[in-house]
Amino acid sequence: MDNPADHGDEARSEIDRKVEPARADTGTLGKAIAVLDIVASADEPMRFTDILALSDQPRGTLHRQLSNLVEEGLLSLGRDHSYSVGIRLLKFAARAWAGNQFRVIAEPHLRKLHDLTGETVHLGVLRGNEVIYLDKVESRQAVRMYSQIGNASPVYCTGVGKAGLSALPDAELQAVVASIRFRRFTDSTLVTPDALLREIEEIRASGNAYDREEHEPGIRCVAAPIYSADRSFVGGLSVTGPAYRISTDLLESWAVLVRDAARGIMDDMGARLGPRT
Amino acid sequence: MDNPADHGDEARSEIDRKVEPARADTGTLGKAIAVLDIVASADEPMRFTDILALSDQPRGTLHRQLSNLVEEGLLSLGRDHSYSVGIRLLKFAARAWAGNQFRVIAEPHLRKLHDLTGETVHLGVLRGNEVIYLDKVESRQAVRMYSQIGNASPVYCTGVGKAGLSALPDAELQAVVASIRFRRFTDSTLVTPDALLREIEEIRASGNAYDREEHEPGIRCVAAPIYSADRSFVGGLSVTGPAYRISTDLLESWAVLVRDAARGIMDDMGARLGPRT
DNA sequence: AAATTGTGTTCCGAATATTGGAACTTCAAT
DNA sequence: ATTGAAGTTCCAATATTCGGAACACAATTT
């Protein structure tokens, strides 16, 4: 989303000396959020020293940042001095979710796609080199509600992620791919930039991305990209299911349905956003 | 959660000149989050001038704060210059939810209570004069997933809210009640501090709070308080249902079930947290 | 029991980011 | 074209953050 080649004014010629690529200057706030992100990215509560090791701030500074975050309810401090993400963020997120126009517009299309396939449908957007899931429609709802929503997964081994990548302008695509730290989740995971870029080409040609058990063994999906006219916004949707139930042929037969849904969402977004031009 | 009479050191005798009660000093971060909160509390996207009117910051300052929030992904800026809450918060919230020990511990008890009553069960915590819902178990899950979770509702007209209030130490209770701006939602809504405090007394005596169509017409609930040993943490759980299906008698017959569930959760929390002393 | 190490917290001058008024730019409407 | 409203940028004054070092406190070792 951070288009590095933006703001092409001529009035600023010498400012861009710092070639340091995607480092936005958000001052004090940015540093605080970076700390928050460290805590949020951990799988379990972290203690002060753990955070100190990951953050490159001096002790005193980090301590004040953490105190402020706790005071604001963005973090919570357990009696054993462990920090975890605060529930105040739930309030913010509930608003973000309910008010998200993209999600609202997409919802009926997700339902329809679910009705047609009977399998789980996901909606997600790109954020850096992660995909964040915005919504999910599945049959056996009973289990866990939040589950996938809000989850951040890697771009390079998820259907939605690869679909999103395929919709990026080349410059951005290169930047994102360069920022990935590949990790092998299964035997099929793509673990090199080249393999990923080659697959992006295929996706651009066919209009569909596949996840062939690349993230979780036994889980397959078909996805298609969704984007705004100027590509300032990029995401995707997918149909996911267990390999034992979904043959490769069946998966491919759904490809056109997923593309149609993506097209429908983009049309609706255009109708909603277009007139405002 | 902000205990005003904390940190009773003797080393600080003259610092507390500012009697300005519950104003924490979280510096730049606090101001930024206040802006975020303004946007999050609105029902629809706000434009710059709208925010300017609610924030007491000068134009230039507010503009930078908004820009930083957007840059960090906490807000998103539409092409029509409207600000809305950013999806990056979803990632944080997903972690906050999944990692919240209280919620994890409470979950089986919520399910059991749902099985016993067949109606919707809510779990929430107090934050200031709002209650934030952490979890929900309901029968017809098919509708909307996020729905209530993360929602912030007033303390004074919800079962969980009043239950929580009843568990607060008197000093805090007074402070919270004083901060409430009462609003009439239905004919039954309590709209004065006195009426509320009187009801808190009853709740303390009986161990149960009721919402008798005080927030939404046609919706009733029974709740019970949950708190940590030192009351540093206060919340509640409730069983909610439509008035046409739930007679007052039926509601009262569930009171003991709700209390039992609350007791069970507190026991489990003690077992989990106690040994760590 | 005394010493030691590991963790977390507080303090304060120096460095830096924020502030806020005013000037500047768009864009829409008259 | 002209006006007005809305949004954006600029820069010196100021308040905040920074970060090293000293301080508490607890757990562990000698």
Tab-separated table of C-alpha atoms in Angstrom, chain A residues 95-251:
chain	number	residue	atom	x	y	z
A	95	ARG	CA	-15.463	-0.621	14.403
A	96	ALA	CA	-12.882	-1.228	11.726
A	97	TRP	CA	-14.625	-4.416	10.747
A	98	ALA	CA	-18.211	-3.197	10.849
A	99	GLY	CA	-17.338	-0.001	9.017
A	100	ASN	CA	-15.127	-1.485	6.351
A	101	GLN	CA	-16.838	-0.709	3.060
A	102	PHE	CA	-14.921	-3.286	1.090
A	103	ARG	CA	-16.027	-6.034	3.421
A	104	VAL	CA	-19.630	-4.831	3.434
A	105	ILE	CA	-19.742	-4.709	-0.338
A	106	ALA	CA	-18.090	-8.109	-0.664
A	107	GLU	CA	-20.235	-9.944	1.856
A	108	PRO	CA	-23.163	-10.993	-0.365
A	109	HIS	CA	-20.734	-12.230	-2.975
A	110	LEU	CA	-18.953	-14.352	-0.388
A	111	ARG	CA	-22.255	-15.895	0.642
A	112	LYS	CA	-23.221	-16.663	-2.907
A	113	LEU	CA	-19.869	-18.272	-3.562
A	114	HIS	CA	-20.273	-20.338	-0.429
A	115	ASP	CA	-23.716	-21.460	-1.543
A	116	LEU	CA	-22.354	-22.505	-4.929
A	117	THR	CA	-19.403	-24.478	-3.595
A	118	GLY	CA	-20.392	-25.514	-0.097
A	119	GLU	CA	-16.867	-24.794	1.108
A	120	THR	CA	-15.275	-22.076	3.225
A	121	VAL	CA	-14.858	-18.680	1.571
A	122	HIS	CA	-12.266	-16.122	2.687
A	123	LEU	CA	-11.828	-12.440	1.959
A	124	GLY	CA	-8.505	-10.723	2.592
A	125	VAL	CA	-6.351	-7.723	1.768
A	126	LEU	CA	-2.642	-7.214	1.315
A	127	ARG	CA	-0.737	-5.331	3.934
A	128	GLY	CA	2.999	-5.304	3.345
A	129	ASN	CA	4.014	-8.902	2.856
A	130	GLU	CA	1.121	-10.259	4.835
A	131	VAL	CA	-2.491	-10.886	4.000
A	132	ILE	CA	-5.052	-9.918	6.603
A	133	TYR	CA	-8.326	-11.792	6.492
A	134	LEU	CA	-11.373	-9.550	6.671
A	135	ASP	CA	-14.182	-12.058	6.503
A	136	LYS	CA	-15.029	-15.706	6.278
A	137	VAL	CA	-18.138	-17.692	5.445
A	138	GLU	CA	-18.238	-21.329	6.387
A	139	SER	CA	-20.695	-24.099	6.952
A	140	ARG	CA	-19.950	-25.418	10.394
A	141	GLN	CA	-19.943	-22.094	12.088
A	142	ALA	CA	-20.225	-23.607	15.516
A	143	VAL	CA	-16.570	-23.907	16.255
A	144	ARG	CA	-14.673	-20.669	16.650
A	145	MET	CA	-15.969	-17.309	15.602
A	146	TYR	CA	-13.032	-14.952	15.361
A	147	SER	CA	-10.801	-17.750	14.141
A	148	GLN	CA	-9.398	-16.553	10.885
A	149	ILE	CA	-10.657	-12.987	10.872
A	150	GLY	CA	-7.901	-10.501	11.550
A	151	ASN	CA	-5.314	-13.222	11.180
A	152	ALA	CA	-2.187	-12.222	9.344
A	153	SER	CA	-0.691	-14.883	7.085
A	154	PRO	CA	2.229	-14.812	4.658
A	155	VAL	CA	1.498	-13.676	1.099
A	156	TYR	CA	3.613	-16.261	-0.605
A	157	CYS	CA	1.831	-19.429	0.506
A	158	THR	CA	-1.843	-18.477	0.585
A	159	GLY	CA	-4.284	-18.235	-2.279
A	160	VAL	CA	-5.497	-14.788	-1.344
A	161	GLY	CA	-1.925	-13.618	-0.861
A	162	LYS	CA	-0.680	-14.775	-4.230
A	163	ALA	CA	-3.794	-13.465	-5.942
A	164	GLY	CA	-3.167	-10.078	-4.368
A	165	LEU	CA	0.460	-10.084	-5.429
A	166	SER	CA	-0.562	-10.766	-9.001
A	167	ALA	CA	-2.589	-7.566	-9.018
A	168	LEU	CA	0.266	-5.321	-7.897
A	169	PRO	CA	2.173	-3.088	-10.297
A	170	ASP	CA	5.580	-4.600	-11.002
A	171	ALA	CA	7.538	-2.098	-8.932
A	172	GLU	CA	5.517	-2.814	-5.850
A	173	LEU	CA	5.514	-6.536	-6.494
A	174	GLN	CA	9.306	-6.553	-6.585
A	175	ALA	CA	9.493	-4.538	-3.387
A	176	VAL	CA	7.120	-6.838	-1.535
A	177	VAL	CA	8.763	-10.029	-2.757
A	178	ALA	CA	12.135	-8.650	-1.741
A	179	SER	CA	10.853	-8.090	1.777
A	180	ILE	CA	9.687	-11.670	2.279
A	181	ARG	CA	11.561	-13.992	4.576
A	182	PHE	CA	10.570	-17.353	3.130
A	183	ARG	CA	9.815	-20.219	5.430
A	184	ARG	CA	8.889	-23.755	4.487
A	185	PHE	CA	5.497	-24.711	5.920
A	186	THR	CA	4.945	-27.870	3.857
A	187	ASP	CA	6.722	-29.796	1.109
A	188	SER	CA	4.902	-27.693	-1.483
A	189	THR	CA	5.685	-24.255	-0.059
A	190	LEU	CA	7.374	-21.935	-2.535
A	191	VAL	CA	10.577	-20.816	-0.877
A	192	THR	CA	12.377	-18.732	-3.461
A	193	PRO	CA	11.567	-15.355	-5.000
A	194	ASP	CA	12.020	-16.844	-8.459
A	195	ALA	CA	9.517	-19.633	-7.946
A	196	LEU	CA	7.051	-17.139	-6.538
A	197	LEU	CA	7.496	-14.640	-9.375
A	198	ARG	CA	7.119	-17.399	-11.943
A	199	GLU	CA	3.865	-18.427	-10.348
A	200	ILE	CA	2.671	-14.802	-10.240
A	201	GLU	CA	3.088	-14.742	-14.036
A	202	GLU	CA	0.848	-17.786	-14.373
A	203	ILE	CA	-1.729	-16.203	-12.111
A	204	ARG	CA	-1.727	-13.046	-14.194
A	205	ALA	CA	-2.301	-15.131	-17.295
A	206	SER	CA	-5.054	-17.335	-15.906
A	207	GLY	CA	-6.702	-14.970	-13.437
A	208	ASN	CA	-6.592	-17.518	-10.611
A	209	ALA	CA	-4.199	-18.345	-7.804
A	210	TYR	CA	-4.008	-21.751	-6.167
A	211	ASP	CA	-2.780	-22.905	-2.816
A	212	ARG	CA	-1.848	-26.548	-3.291
A	213	GLU	CA	-1.222	-27.493	0.316
A	214	GLU	CA	1.519	-24.887	0.518
A	215	HIS	CA	0.604	-23.495	3.905
A	216	GLU	CA	-1.110	-26.364	5.678
A	217	PRO	CA	-0.892	-29.994	4.636
A	218	GLY	CA	-4.248	-31.250	3.404
A	219	ILE	CA	-5.661	-27.799	2.684
A	220	ARG	CA	-6.232	-26.525	-0.836
A	221	CYS	CA	-7.760	-23.377	-2.267
A	222	VAL	CA	-8.546	-21.357	-5.384
A	223	ALA	CA	-8.409	-17.587	-5.236
A	224	ALA	CA	-8.872	-14.549	-7.439
A	225	PRO	CA	-7.614	-10.983	-7.075
A	226	ILE	CA	-9.719	-7.954	-6.247
A	227	TYR	CA	-8.411	-4.426	-6.666
A	228	SER	CA	-9.426	-0.833	-7.076
A	229	ALA	CA	-9.084	0.872	-10.418
A	230	ASP	CA	-5.773	2.492	-9.492
A	231	ARG	CA	-4.461	-0.588	-7.666
A	232	SER	CA	-4.109	1.508	-4.539
A	233	PHE	CA	-6.113	-1.218	-2.879
A	234	VAL	CA	-5.435	-4.896	-3.441
A	235	GLY	CA	-6.899	-8.059	-1.971
A	236	GLY	CA	-8.554	-11.275	-2.960
A	237	LEU	CA	-11.065	-13.964	-2.138
A	238	SER	CA	-10.781	-17.727	-2.055
A	239	VAL	CA	-12.602	-21.009	-1.649
A	240	THR	CA	-10.812	-23.396	0.694
A	241	GLY	CA	-11.309	-27.022	1.549
A	242	PRO	CA	-9.669	-30.267	2.621
A	243	ALA	CA	-7.749	-32.143	-0.042
A	244	TYR	CA	-9.570	-35.420	0.567
A	245	ARG	CA	-12.852	-33.815	-0.397
A	246	ILE	CA	-11.633	-31.469	-3.110
A	247	SER	CA	-9.959	-33.015	-6.124
A	248	THR	CA	-7.677	-30.882	-8.227
A	249	ASP	CA	-10.268	-31.030	-11.001
A	250	LEU	CA	-13.048	-29.837	-8.723
A	251	LEU	CA	-10.844	-27.008	-7.504
